[in-house]
JSON list of C-alpha atoms in Angstrom, two decimals:
[
{"chain": "A", "resi": 215, "resn": "MET", "atom": "CA", "xyz": [35.75, 3.36, -12.77]},
{"chain": "A", "resi": 216, "resn": "PRO", "atom": "CA", "xyz": [37.29, -0.17, -12.97]},
{"chain": "A", "resi": 217, "resn": "ARG", "atom": "CA", "xyz": [36.60, -0.63, -9.24]},
{"chain": "A", "resi": 218, "resn": "PHE", "atom": "CA", "xyz": [32.99, 0.44, -9.74]},
{"chain": "A", "resi": 219, "resn": "VAL", "atom": "CA", "xyz": [32.60, -2.02, -12.62]},
{"chain": "A", "resi": 220, "resn": "GLU", "atom": "CA", "xyz": [34.07, -4.82, -10.49]},
{"chain": "A", "resi": 221, "resn": "LEU", "atom": "CA", "xyz": [31.68, -3.94, -7.64]},
{"chain": "A", "resi": 222, "resn": "TRP", "atom": "CA", "xyz": [28.72, -3.86, -10.03]},
{"chain": "A", "resi": 223, "resn": "VAL", "atom": "CA", "xyz": [29.59, -7.24, -11.52]},
{"chain": "A", "resi": 224, "resn": "TYR", "atom": "CA", "xyz": [29.93, -8.72, -8.04]},
{"chain": "A", "resi": 225, "resn": "LEU", "atom": "CA", "xyz": [26.67, -7.27, -6.71]},
{"chain": "A", "resi": 226, "resn": "SER", "atom": "CA", "xyz": [24.61, -8.12, -9.79]},
{"chain": "A", "resi": 227, "resn": "ALA", "atom": "CA", "xyz": [25.64, -11.76, -9.52]},
{"chain": "A", "resi": 228, "resn": "THR", "atom": "CA", "xyz": [24.73, -12.18, -5.84]},
{"chain": "A", "resi": 229, "resn": "PRO", "atom": "CA", "xyz": [21.59, -11.76, -3.70]},
{"chain": "A", "resi": 230, "resn": "LEU", "atom": "CA", "xyz": [23.16, -8.57, -2.34]},
{"chain": "A", "resi": 231, "resn": "PHE", "atom": "CA", "xyz": [22.10, -6.80, -5.54]},
{"chain": "A", "resi": 232, "resn": "GLY", "atom": "CA", "xyz": [18.39, -6.75, -4.71]},
{"chain": "A", "resi": 233, "resn": "LEU", "atom": "CA", "xyz": [18.97, -5.69, -1.11]},
{"chain": "A", "resi": 234, "resn": "THR", "atom": "CA", "xyz": [21.52, -3.00, -1.96]},
{"chain": "A", "resi": 235, "resn": "ALA", "atom": "CA", "xyz": [19.56, -1.59, -4.89]},
{"chain": "A", "resi": 236, "resn": "THR", "atom": "CA", "xyz": [16.34, -1.38, -2.88]},
{"chain": "A", "resi": 237, "resn": "LEU", "atom": "CA", "xyz": [17.94, 0.34, 0.10]},
{"chain": "A", "resi": 238, "resn": "VAL", "atom": "CA", "xyz": [19.96, 2.83, -1.96]},
{"chain": "A", "resi": 239, "resn": "VAL", "atom": "CA", "xyz": [17.06, 3.75, -4.25]},
{"chain": "A", "resi": 240, "resn": "TYR", "atom": "CA", "xyz": [14.62, 4.16, -1.37]},
{"chain": "A", "resi": 241, "resn": "LEU", "atom": "CA", "xyz": [17.01, 6.26, 0.70]},
{"chain": "A", "resi": 242, "resn": "LEU", "atom": "CA", "xyz": [17.61, 8.55, -2.27]},
{"chain": "A", "resi": 243, "resn": "ALA", "atom": "CA", "xyz": [13.86, 8.82, -2.92]},
{"chain": "A", "resi": 244, "resn": "GLN", "atom": "CA", "xyz": [13.19, 9.52, 0.76]},
{"chain": "A", "resi": 245, "resn": "ALA", "atom": "CA", "xyz": [15.89, 12.22, 0.83]},
{"chain": "A", "resi": 246, "resn": "ALA", "atom": "CA", "xyz": [14.40, 13.88, -2.25]},
{"chain": "A", "resi": 247, "resn": "TYR", "atom": "CA", "xyz": [10.93, 13.62, -0.73]},
{"chain": "A", "resi": 248, "resn": "ALA", "atom": "CA", "xyz": [12.07, 15.39, 2.46]},
{"chain": "A", "resi": 249, "resn": "ARG", "atom": "CA", "xyz": [14.09, 17.98, 0.53]},
{"chain": "A", "resi": 250, "resn": "LEU", "atom": "CA", "xyz": [11.06, 18.91, -1.58]},
{"chain": "A", "resi": 251, "resn": "GLY", "atom": "CA", "xyz": [8.88, 19.43, 1.50]},
{"chain": "A", "resi": 252, "resn": "SER", "atom": "CA", "xyz": [7.07, 16.06, 1.44]},
{"chain": "A", "resi": 253, "resn": "PRO", "atom": "CA", "xyz": [4.58, 16.71, -1.40]},
{"chain": "A", "resi": 254, "resn": "PRO", "atom": "CA", "xyz": [2.29, 13.77, -2.22]},
{"chain": "A", "resi": 255, "resn": "TRP", "atom": "CA", "xyz": [3.51, 13.55, -5.83]},
{"chain": "A", "resi": 256, "resn": "ALA", "atom": "CA", "xyz": [7.07, 12.86, -4.60]},
{"chain": "A", "resi": 257, "resn": "ASN", "atom": "CA", "xyz": [5.99, 9.73, -2.70]},
{"chain": "A", "resi": 258, "resn": "PRO", "atom": "CA", "xyz": [9.20, 7.75, -2.12]},
{"chain": "A", "resi": 259, "resn": "VAL", "atom": "CA", "xyz": [7.51, 4.35, -2.52]},
{"chain": "A", "resi": 260, "resn": "MET", "atom": "CA", "xyz": [6.20, 5.23, -5.98]},
{"chain": "A", "resi": 261, "resn": "TRP", "atom": "CA", "xyz": [9.48, 6.67, -7.23]},
{"chain": "A", "resi": 262, "resn": "SER", "atom": "CA", "xyz": [11.42, 3.76, -5.76]},
{"chain": "A", "resi": 263, "resn": "VAL", "atom": "CA", "xyz": [9.24, 1.35, -7.75]},
{"chain": "A", "resi": 264, "resn": "VAL", "atom": "CA", "xyz": [9.75, 3.38, -10.93]},
{"chain": "A", "resi": 265, "resn": "ALA", "atom": "CA", "xyz": [13.51, 3.68, -10.41]},
{"chain": "A", "resi": 266, "resn": "LEU", "atom": "CA", "xyz": [13.96, -0.02, -9.61]},
{"chain": "A", "resi": 267, "resn": "ALA", "atom": "CA", "xyz": [11.88, -1.05, -12.63]},
{"chain": "A", "resi": 268, "resn": "CYS", "atom": "CA", "xyz": [14.04, 1.15, -14.87]},
{"chain": "A", "resi": 269, "resn": "LEU", "atom": "CA", "xyz": [17.22, -0.19, -13.27]},
{"chain": "A", "resi": 270, "resn": "LEU", "atom": "CA", "xyz": [16.25, -3.84, -13.73]},
{"chain": "A", "resi": 271, "resn": "THR", "atom": "CA", "xyz": [15.21, -3.19, -17.32]},
{"chain": "A", "resi": 272, "resn": "ALA", "atom": "CA", "xyz": [18.40, -1.30, -18.18]},
{"chain": "A", "resi": 273, "resn": "THR", "atom": "CA", "xyz": [20.73, -3.85, -16.58]},
{"chain": "A", "resi": 274, "resn": "GLY", "atom": "CA", "xyz": [18.88, -6.96, -17.76]},
{"chain": "A", "resi": 275, "resn": "VAL", "atom": "CA", "xyz": [18.55, -8.37, -14.24]},
{"chain": "A", "resi": 276, "resn": "ASP", "atom": "CA", "xyz": [15.50, -10.62, -14.03]},
{"chain": "A", "resi": 277, "resn": "TYR", "atom": "CA", "xyz": [12.98, -10.31, -11.19]},
{"chain": "A", "resi": 278, "resn": "PRO", "atom": "CA", "xyz": [13.81, -13.64, -9.46]},
{"chain": "A", "resi": 279, "resn": "SER", "atom": "CA", "xyz": [17.46, -12.60, -9.21]},
{"chain": "A", "resi": 280, "resn": "TYR", "atom": "CA", "xyz": [16.47, -9.22, -7.79]},
{"chain": "A", "resi": 281, "resn": "PHE", "atom": "CA", "xyz": [13.99, -10.71, -5.33]},
{"chain": "A", "resi": 282, "resn": "ALA", "atom": "CA", "xyz": [16.60, -13.17, -4.03]},
{"chain": "A", "resi": 283, "resn": "GLY", "atom": "CA", "xyz": [18.08, -10.22, -2.17]},
{"chain": "A", "resi": 284, "resn": "ALA", "atom": "CA", "xyz": [15.00, -8.02, -1.76]},
{"chain": "A", "resi": 285, "resn": "GLN", "atom": "CA", "xyz": [13.18, -10.82, 0.08]},
{"chain": "A", "resi": 286, "resn": "PHE", "atom": "CA", "xyz": [15.04, -9.81, 3.24]},
{"chain": "A", "resi": 287, "resn": "ILE", "atom": "CA", "xyz": [13.16, -6.50, 3.13]},
{"chain": "A", "resi": 288, "resn": "HIS", "atom": "CA", "xyz": [9.97, -8.28, 2.10]},
{"chain": "A", "resi": 289, "resn": "PHE", "atom": "CA", "xyz": [10.22, -10.36, 5.28]},
{"chain": "A", "resi": 290, "resn": "LEU", "atom": "CA", "xyz": [10.16, -7.18, 7.36]},
{"chain": "A", "resi": 291, "resn": "LEU", "atom": "CA", "xyz": [6.72, -6.21, 6.00]},
{"chain": "A", "resi": 292, "resn": "GLY", "atom": "CA", "xyz": [5.09, -8.52, 8.54]},
{"chain": "A", "resi": 293, "resn": "PRO", "atom": "CA", "xyz": [6.71, -6.93, 11.62]},
{"chain": "A", "resi": 294, "resn": "ALA", "atom": "CA", "xyz": [6.10, -3.47, 10.11]},
{"chain": "A", "resi": 295, "resn": "VAL", "atom": "CA", "xyz": [2.37, -4.12, 9.82]},
{"chain": "A", "resi": 296, "resn": "VAL", "atom": "CA", "xyz": [2.25, -5.51, 13.36]},
{"chain": "A", "resi": 297, "resn": "ALA", "atom": "CA", "xyz": [4.02, -2.35, 14.56]},
{"chain": "A", "resi": 298, "resn": "LEU", "atom": "CA", "xyz": [1.02, -0.33, 13.37]},
{"chain": "A", "resi": 299, "resn": "ALA", "atom": "CA", "xyz": [-0.83, -1.75, 16.38]},
{"chain": "A", "resi": 300, "resn": "TRP", "atom": "CA", "xyz": [1.22, 0.36, 18.79]},
{"chain": "A", "resi": 301, "resn": "PRO", "atom": "CA", "xyz": [-0.45, 3.72, 17.90]},
{"chain": "A", "resi": 302, "resn": "LEU", "atom": "CA", "xyz": [-3.81, 1.95, 18.22]},
{"chain": "A", "resi": 303, "resn": "TRP", "atom": "CA", "xyz": [-2.92, 0.66, 21.68]},
{"chain": "A", "resi": 304, "resn": "LEU", "atom": "CA", "xyz": [-2.12, 4.21, 22.76]},
{"chain": "A", "resi": 305, "resn": "ARG", "atom": "CA", "xyz": [-5.63, 5.22, 21.65]},
{"chain": "A", "resi": 306, "resn": "ARG", "atom": "CA", "xyz": [-7.49, 2.16, 22.96]},
{"chain": "A", "resi": 307, "resn": "ALA", "atom": "CA", "xyz": [-9.90, 4.13, 25.15]},
{"chain": "A", "resi": 308, "resn": "GLU", "atom": "CA", "xyz": [-11.27, 6.26, 22.31]},
{"chain": "A", "resi": 309, "resn": "LEU", "atom": "CA", "xyz": [-11.39, 3.22, 20.03]},
{"chain": "A", "resi": 310, "resn": "ARG", "atom": "CA", "xyz": [-13.57, 1.36, 22.52]},
{"chain": "A", "resi": 311, "resn": "ALA", "atom": "CA", "xyz": [-15.93, 4.33, 22.63]},
{"chain": "A", "resi": 312, "resn": "ARG", "atom": "CA", "xyz": [-16.11, 4.44, 18.82]},
{"chain": "A", "resi": 313, "resn": "GLY", "atom": "CA", "xyz": [-16.16, 0.70, 18.21]},
{"chain": "A", "resi": 314, "resn": "MET", "atom": "CA", "xyz": [-19.54, 0.37, 16.50]},
{"chain": "A", "resi": 315, "resn": "ARG", "atom": "CA", "xyz": [-19.11, 3.48, 14.36]},
{"chain": "A", "resi": 316, "resn": "VAL", "atom": "CA", "xyz": [-15.65, 2.38, 13.28]},
{"chain": "A", "resi": 317, "resn": "MET", "atom": "CA", "xyz": [-16.91, -1.07, 12.31]},
{"chain": "A", "resi": 318, "resn": "LEU", "atom": "CA", "xyz": [-19.84, 0.40, 10.36]},
{"chain": "A", "resi": 319, "resn": "ALA", "atom": "CA", "xyz": [-17.52, 2.82, 8.55]},
{"chain": "A", "resi": 320, "resn": "ALA", "atom": "CA", "xyz": [-15.20, -0.06, 7.64]},
{"chain": "A", "resi": 321, "resn": "LEU", "atom": "CA", "xyz": [-18.08, -2.13, 6.24]},
{"chain": "A", "resi": 322, "resn": "LEU", "atom": "CA", "xyz": [-19.51, 0.75, 4.22]},
{"chain": "A", "resi": 323, "resn": "GLY", "atom": "CA", "xyz": [-16.13, 1.95, 3.00]},
{"chain": "A", "resi": 324, "resn": "GLY", "atom": "CA", "xyz": [-14.91, -1.49, 1.99]},
{"chain": "A", "resi": 325, "resn": "GLY", "atom": "CA", "xyz": [-18.21, -2.29, 0.32]},
{"chain": "A", "resi": 326, "resn": "ALA", "atom": "CA", "xyz": [-18.16, 0.98, -1.63]},
{"chain": "A", "resi": 327, "resn": "ALA", "atom": "CA", "xyz": [-14.55, 0.38, -2.76]},
{"chain": "A", "resi": 328, "resn": "ALA", "atom": "CA", "xyz": [-15.30, -3.13, -4.03]},
{"chain": "A", "resi": 329, "resn": "ALA", "atom": "CA", "xyz": [-18.67, -2.27, -5.58]},
{"chain": "A", "resi": 330, "resn": "SER", "atom": "CA", "xyz": [-17.36, 0.80, -7.42]},
{"chain": "A", "resi": 331, "resn": "ALA", "atom": "CA", "xyz": [-14.40, -1.13, -8.82]},
{"chain": "A", "resi": 332, "resn": "VAL", "atom": "CA", "xyz": [-16.54, -4.03, -10.02]},
{"chain": "A", "resi": 333, "resn": "GLY", "atom": "CA", "xyz": [-19.19, -1.67, -11.39]},
{"chain": "A", "resi": 334, "resn": "LEU", "atom": "CA", "xyz": [-16.69, 0.38, -13.41]},
{"chain": "A", "resi": 335, "resn": "ALA", "atom": "CA", "xyz": [-14.94, -2.71, -14.75]},
{"chain": "A", "resi": 336, "resn": "TRP", "atom": "CA", "xyz": [-18.26, -4.21, -15.78]},
{"chain": "A", "resi": 337, "resn": "ALA", "atom": "CA", "xyz": [-19.43, -0.93, -17.37]},
{"chain": "A", "resi": 338, "resn": "PHE", "atom": "CA", "xyz": [-16.29, -0.83, -19.54]},
{"chain": "A", "resi": 339, "resn": "GLY", "atom": "CA", "xyz": [-16.95, -4.36, -20.71]},
{"chain": "A", "resi": 340, "resn": "LEU", "atom": "CA", "xyz": [-13.85, -5.96, -19.22]},
{"chain": "A", "resi": 341, "resn": "PRO", "atom": "CA", "xyz": [-13.61, -9.78, -19.15]},
{"chain": "A", "resi": 342, "resn": "PRO", "atom": "CA", "xyz": [-15.28, -11.47, -16.14]},
{"chain": "A", "resi": 343, "resn": "GLU", "atom": "CA", "xyz": [-11.98, -12.61, -14.61]},
{"chain": "A", "resi": 344, "resn": "VAL", "atom": "CA", "xyz": [-10.66, -9.03, -14.74]},
{"chain": "A", "resi": 345, "resn": "VAL", "atom": "CA", "xyz": [-13.87, -7.71, -13.18]},
{"chain": "A", "resi": 346, "resn": "LEU", "atom": "CA", "xyz": [-13.50, -10.18, -10.31]},
{"chain": "A", "resi": 347, "resn": "SER", "atom": "CA", "xyz": [-9.82, -9.32, -9.94]},
{"chain": "A", "resi": 348, "resn": "MET", "atom": "CA", "xyz": [-10.80, -5.68, -9.35]},
{"chain": "A", "resi": 349, "resn": "ALA", "atom": "CA", "xyz": [-13.02, -6.46, -6.35]},
{"chain": "A", "resi": 350, "resn": "PRO", "atom": "CA", "xyz": [-10.27, -6.72, -3.67]},
{"chain": "A", "resi": 351, "resn": "LYS", "atom": "CA", "xyz": [-8.23, -3.78, -5.03]},
{"chain": "A", "resi": 352, "resn": "SER", "atom": "CA", "xyz": [-8.46, -1.87, -1.72]},
{"chain": "A", "resi": 353, "resn": "VAL", "atom": "CA", "xyz": [-7.12, -4.77, 0.34]},
{"chain": "A", "resi": 354, "resn": "THR", "atom": "CA", "xyz": [-3.38, -5.19, 0.80]},
{"chain": "A", "resi": 355, "resn": "ALA", "atom": "CA", "xyz": [-1.82, -7.12, -2.09]},
{"chain": "A", "resi": 356, "resn": "PRO", "atom": "CA", "xyz": [-1.11, -10.55, -0.47]},
{"chain": "A", "resi": 357, "resn": "VAL", "atom": "CA", "xyz": [-4.66, -10.79, 0.86]},
{"chain": "A", "resi": 358, "resn": "ALA", "atom": "CA", "xyz": [-6.11, -9.45, -2.39]},
{"chain": "A", "resi": 359, "resn": "MET", "atom": "CA", "xyz": [-4.36, -12.27, -4.27]},
{"chain": "A", "resi": 360, "resn": "GLY", "atom": "CA", "xyz": [-5.89, -14.89, -1.97]},
{"chain": "A", "resi": 361, "resn": "ILE", "atom": "CA", "xyz": [-9.37, -13.39, -2.29]},
{"chain": "A", "resi": 362, "resn": "ALA", "atom": "CA", "xyz": [-9.09, -13.20, -6.08]},
{"chain": "A", "resi": 363, "resn": "GLU", "atom": "CA", "xyz": [-8.20, -16.88, -6.23]},
{"chain": "A", "resi": 364, "resn": "LYS", "atom": "CA", "xyz": [-11.28, -17.75, -4.16]},
{"chain": "A", "resi": 365, "resn": "ILE", "atom": "CA", "xyz": [-13.77, -15.70, -6.20]},
{"chain": "A", "resi": 366, "resn": "GLY", "atom": "CA", "xyz": [-12.49, -16.60, -9.68]},
{"chain": "A", "resi": 367, "resn": "GLY", "atom": "CA", "xyz": [-10.22, -13.66, -10.40]},
{"chain": "A", "resi": 368, "resn": "VAL", "atom": "CA", "xyz": [-6.56, -13.58, -11.40]},
{"chain": "A", "resi": 369, "resn": "PRO", "atom": "CA", "xyz": [-4.28, -13.23, -8.32]},
{"chain": "A", "resi": 370, "resn": "ALA", "atom": "CA", "xyz": [-1.48, -11.50, -10.24]},
{"chain": "A", "resi": 371, "resn": "LEU", "atom": "CA", "xyz": [-3.90, -8.91, -11.63]},
{"chain": "A", "resi": 372, "resn": "SER", "atom": "CA", "xyz": [-5.35, -8.28, -8.17]},
{"chain": "A", "resi": 373, "resn": "ALA", "atom": "CA", "xyz": [-1.87, -7.63, -6.81]},
{"chain": "A", "resi": 374, "resn": "VAL", "atom": "CA", "xyz": [-1.24, -5.07, -9.58]},
{"chain": "A", "resi": 375, "resn": "PHE", "atom": "CA", "xyz": [-4.62, -3.39, -9.00]},
{"chain": "A", "resi": 376, "resn": "ALA", "atom": "CA", "xyz": [-3.95, -3.26, -5.25]},
{"chain": "A", "resi": 377, "resn": "VAL", "atom": "CA", "xyz": [-0.56, -1.61, -5.70]},
{"chain": "A", "resi": 378, "resn": "ILE", "atom": "CA", "xyz": [-1.94, 0.92, -8.19]},
{"chain": "A", "resi": 379, "resn": "THR", "atom": "CA", "xyz": [-4.85, 1.70, -5.85]},
{"chain": "A", "resi": 380, "resn": "GLY", "atom": "CA", "xyz": [-2.46, 2.29, -2.96]},
{"chain": "A", "resi": 381, "resn": "MET", "atom": "CA", "xyz": [-0.28, 4.58, -5.05]},
{"chain": "A", "resi": 382, "resn": "VAL", "atom": "CA", "xyz": [-3.24, 6.59, -6.35]},
{"chain": "A", "resi": 383, "resn": "GLY", "atom": "CA", "xyz": [-4.60, 7.03, -2.83]},
{"chain": "A", "resi": 384, "resn": "ALA", "atom": "CA", "xyz": [-1.26, 8.12, -1.42]},
{"chain": "A", "resi": 385, "resn": "LEU", "atom": "CA", "xyz": [-0.74, 10.60, -4.27]},
{"chain": "A", "resi": 386, "resn": "THR", "atom": "CA", "xyz": [-4.22, 12.12, -4.47]},
{"chain": "A", "resi": 387, "resn": "GLY", "atom": "CA", "xyz": [-5.63, 11.71, -0.96]},
{"chain": "A", "resi": 388, "resn": "LYS", "atom": "CA", "xyz": [-4.55, 15.14, 0.31]},
{"chain": "A", "resi": 389, "resn": "TYR", "atom": "CA", "xyz": [-6.01, 16.97, -2.67]},
{"chain": "A", "resi": 390, "resn": "LEU", "atom": "CA", "xyz": [-9.29, 15.04, -2.48]},
{"chain": "A", "resi": 391, "resn": "PHE", "atom": "CA", "xyz": [-9.67, 15.66, 1.25]},
{"chain": "A", "resi": 392, "resn": "ASP", "atom": "CA", "xyz": [-8.96, 19.36, 0.72]},
{"chain": "A", "resi": 393, "resn": "LEU", "atom": "CA", "xyz": [-11.53, 19.45, -2.08]},
{"chain": "A", "resi": 394, "resn": "LEU", "atom": "CA", "xyz": [-14.09, 17.84, 0.24]},
{"chain": "A", "resi": 395, "resn": "ARG", "atom": "CA", "xyz": [-13.05, 20.28, 2.99]},
{"chain": "A", "resi": 396, "resn": "VAL", "atom": "CA", "xyz": [-12.10, 17.58, 5.47]},
{"chain": "A", "resi": 397, "resn": "PRO", "atom": "CA", "xyz": [-10.13, 19.58, 8.07]},
{"chain": "A", "resi": 398, "resn": "ALA", "atom": "CA", "xyz": [-6.44, 18.91, 8.53]},
{"chain": "A", "resi": 399, "resn": "ALA", "atom": "CA", "xyz": [-6.78, 19.29, 12.29]},
{"chain": "A", "resi": 400, "resn": "GLY", "atom": "CA", "xyz": [-8.34, 17.52, 15.25]},
{"chain": "A", "resi": 401, "resn": "GLU", "atom": "CA", "xyz": [-10.97, 14.95, 14.27]},
{"chain": "A", "resi": 402, "resn": "GLY", "atom": "CA", "xyz": [-10.26, 15.66, 10.63]},
{"chain": "A", "resi": 403, "resn": "TRP", "atom": "CA", "xyz": [-7.00, 13.71, 10.89]},
{"chain": "A", "resi": 404, "resn": "THR", "atom": "CA", "xyz": [-8.80, 10.61, 12.12]},
{"chain": "A", "resi": 405, "resn": "ALA", "atom": "CA", "xyz": [-11.28, 10.86, 9.24]},
{"chain": "A", "resi": 406, "resn": "ARG", "atom": "CA", "xyz": [-8.52, 11.36, 6.68]},
{"chain": "A", "resi": 407, "resn": "GLY", "atom": "CA", "xyz": [-6.46, 8.48, 8.06]},
{"chain": "A", "resi": 408, "resn": "PHE", "atom": "CA", "xyz": [-9.34, 6.04, 8.29]},
{"chain": "A", "resi": 409, "resn": "ALA", "atom": "CA", "xyz": [-10.50, 6.85, 4.76]},
{"chain": "A", "resi": 410, "resn": "LEU", "atom": "CA", "xyz": [-6.99, 6.50, 3.36]},
{"chain": "A", "resi": 411, "resn": "GLY", "atom": "CA", "xyz": [-6.41, 3.17, 5.09]},
{"chain": "A", "resi": 412, "resn": "THR", "atom": "CA", "xyz": [-9.79, 1.89, 3.92]},
{"chain": "A", "resi": 413, "resn": "ALA", "atom": "CA", "xyz": [-9.29, 2.82, 0.27]},
{"chain": "A", "resi": 414, "resn": "SER", "atom": "CA", "xyz": [-5.52, 2.51, -0.14]},
{"chain": "A", "resi": 415, "resn": "HIS", "atom": "CA", "xyz": [-4.42, -0.13, 2.40]},
{"chain": "A", "resi": 416, "resn": "GLY", "atom": "CA", "xyz": [-0.72, -0.23, 3.44]},
{"chain": "A", "resi": 417, "resn": "ILE", "atom": "CA", "xyz": [0.65, 2.38, 1.04]},
{"chain": "A", "resi": 418, "resn": "GLY", "atom": "CA", "xyz": [-2.05, 4.82, 2.09]},
{"chain": "A", "resi": 419, "resn": "ALA", "atom": "CA", "xyz": [-1.45, 4.02, 5.77]},
{"chain": "A", "resi": 420, "resn": "ALA", "atom": "CA", "xyz": [2.28, 4.67, 5.35]},
{"chain": "A", "resi": 421, "resn": "ARG", "atom": "CA", "xyz": [1.52, 8.05, 3.80]},
{"chain": "A", "resi": 422, "resn": "ALA", "atom": "CA", "xyz": [-0.92, 8.92, 6.61]},
{"chain": "A", "resi": 423, "resn": "LEU", "atom": "CA", "xyz": [1.65, 7.97, 9.24]},
{"chain": "A", "resi": 424, "resn": "GLN", "atom": "CA", "xyz": [4.19, 10.30, 7.62]},
{"chain": "A", "resi": 425, "resn": "VAL", "atom": "CA", "xyz": [1.77, 13.22, 7.86]},
{"chain": "A", "resi": 426, "resn": "ASN", "atom": "CA", "xyz": [0.09, 12.86, 11.27]},
{"chain": "A", "resi": 427, "resn": "ALA", "atom": "CA", "xyz": [0.18, 10.36, 14.14]},
{"chain": "A", "resi": 428, "resn": "ASP", "atom": "CA", "xyz": [-3.61, 10.22, 14.57]},
{"chain": "A", "resi": 429, "resn": "ALA", "atom": "CA", "xyz": [-4.12, 9.80, 10.83]},
{"chain": "A", "resi": 430, "resn": "GLY", "atom": "CA", "xyz": [-1.54, 7.01, 10.79]},
{"chain": "A", "resi": 431, "resn": "ALA", "atom": "CA", "xyz": [-3.14, 5.20, 13.72]},
{"chain": "A", "resi": 432, "resn": "TYR", "atom": "CA", "xyz": [-6.62, 5.21, 12.18]},
{"chain": "A", "resi": 433, "resn": "ALA", "atom": "CA", "xyz": [-5.23, 4.31, 8.76]},
{"chain": "A", "resi": 434, "resn": "GLY", "atom": "CA", "xyz": [-3.59, 1.25, 10.33]},
{"chain": "A", "resi": 435, "resn": "LEU", "atom": "CA", "xyz": [-6.87, 0.35, 12.01]},
{"chain": "A", "resi": 436, "resn": "ALA", "atom": "CA", "xyz": [-8.75, 0.66, 8.71]},
{"chain": "A", "resi": 437, "resn": "LEU", "atom": "CA", "xyz": [-6.14, -1.45, 6.94]},
{"chain": "A", "resi": 438, "resn": "GLY", "atom": "CA", "xyz": [-6.50, -4.25, 9.50]},
{"chain": "A", "resi": 439, "resn": "LEU", "atom": "CA", "xyz": [-10.29, -4.15, 9.43]},
{"chain": "A", "resi": 440, "resn": "GLN", "atom": "CA", "xyz": [-10.40, -4.32, 5.64]},
{"chain": "A", "resi": 441, "resn": "VAL", "atom": "CA", "xyz": [-8.10, -7.35, 5.62]},
{"chain": "A", "resi": 442, "resn": "VAL", "atom": "CA", "xyz": [-10.34, -9.23, 8.06]},
{"chain": "A", "resi": 443, "resn": "LEU", "atom": "CA", "xyz": [-13.69, -8.13, 6.63]},
{"chain": "A", "resi": 444, "resn": "ALA", "atom": "CA", "xyz": [-12.73, -8.65, 2.99]},
{"chain": "A", "resi": 445, "resn": "ALA", "atom": "CA", "xyz": [-11.20, -12.06, 3.62]},
{"chain": "A", "resi": 446, "resn": "LEU", "atom": "CA", "xyz": [-14.32, -13.22, 5.47]},
{"chain": "A", "resi": 447, "resn": "LEU", "atom": "CA", "xyz": [-17.13, -11.54, 3.53]},
{"chain": "A", "resi": 448, "resn": "MET", "atom": "CA", "xyz": [-16.01, -11.11, -0.07]},
{"chain": "A", "resi": 449, "resn": "PRO", "atom": "CA", "xyz": [-15.82, -14.83, -0.97]},
{"chain": "A", "resi": 450, "resn": "LEU", "atom": "CA", "xyz": [-19.19, -15.34, 0.72]},
{"chain": "A", "resi": 451, "resn": "VAL", "atom": "CA", "xyz": [-20.84, -12.48, -1.17]},
{"chain": "A", "resi": 452, "resn": "PHE", "atom": "CA", "xyz": [-19.54, -13.59, -4.56]},
{"chain": "A", "resi": 453, "resn": "ARG", "atom": "CA", "xyz": [-20.61, -17.16, -3.84]},
{"chain": "A", "resi": 454, "resn": "LEU", "atom": "CA", "xyz": [-24.16, -15.95, -3.25]},
{"chain": "A", "resi": 455, "resn": "LEU", "atom": "CA", "xyz": [-24.31, -13.73, -6.35]}
]
């Protein structure tokens, strides 16, 4: 026990704390996820967030101290997103054949995600800045923050909404697709993946990639298209409204 206490004191006072805590918690969550048979409700990203939040609260470690170490993992998000292009490259022939349909689906899906979020927020009488912060909820968090700043929303709120949206999509996507009778075979995987990437960005794409290679590839494509389309069109649309 004394050795553990000494190790804890050392880690909590150095940037190694954030890195070590993140890796250990995620590996444990991933092991539990695999042991349980990979059910959506056991999503390792969600439970890692919950466990880390509880750990930081219980130990009194502030977020800047934690992030000083976790930023090494944060840096790897860029290469991880770029790596999603590899499955797309393997399917480049079918993507060329479906180019126009894919682009139309991305426009309609992204538009529906933004419009439904704004409409619901407005219907519940939320403040204007919160309503605007909801618009980019289906775009990955860093881009959502930039869009929110441009259209008059609150970047921090947009980041929270984006993370929650990703979690909800990853947790409920399978059940919703089953309810809608989208087949979990053949072309059904591409439809599931593209829809999940459109609505739930990176977290949804990660979930799709865990389930099926085709679903993961199209989820990554949808994620990339939403980033580009939302960044270009959303500020323009809100400027015209």
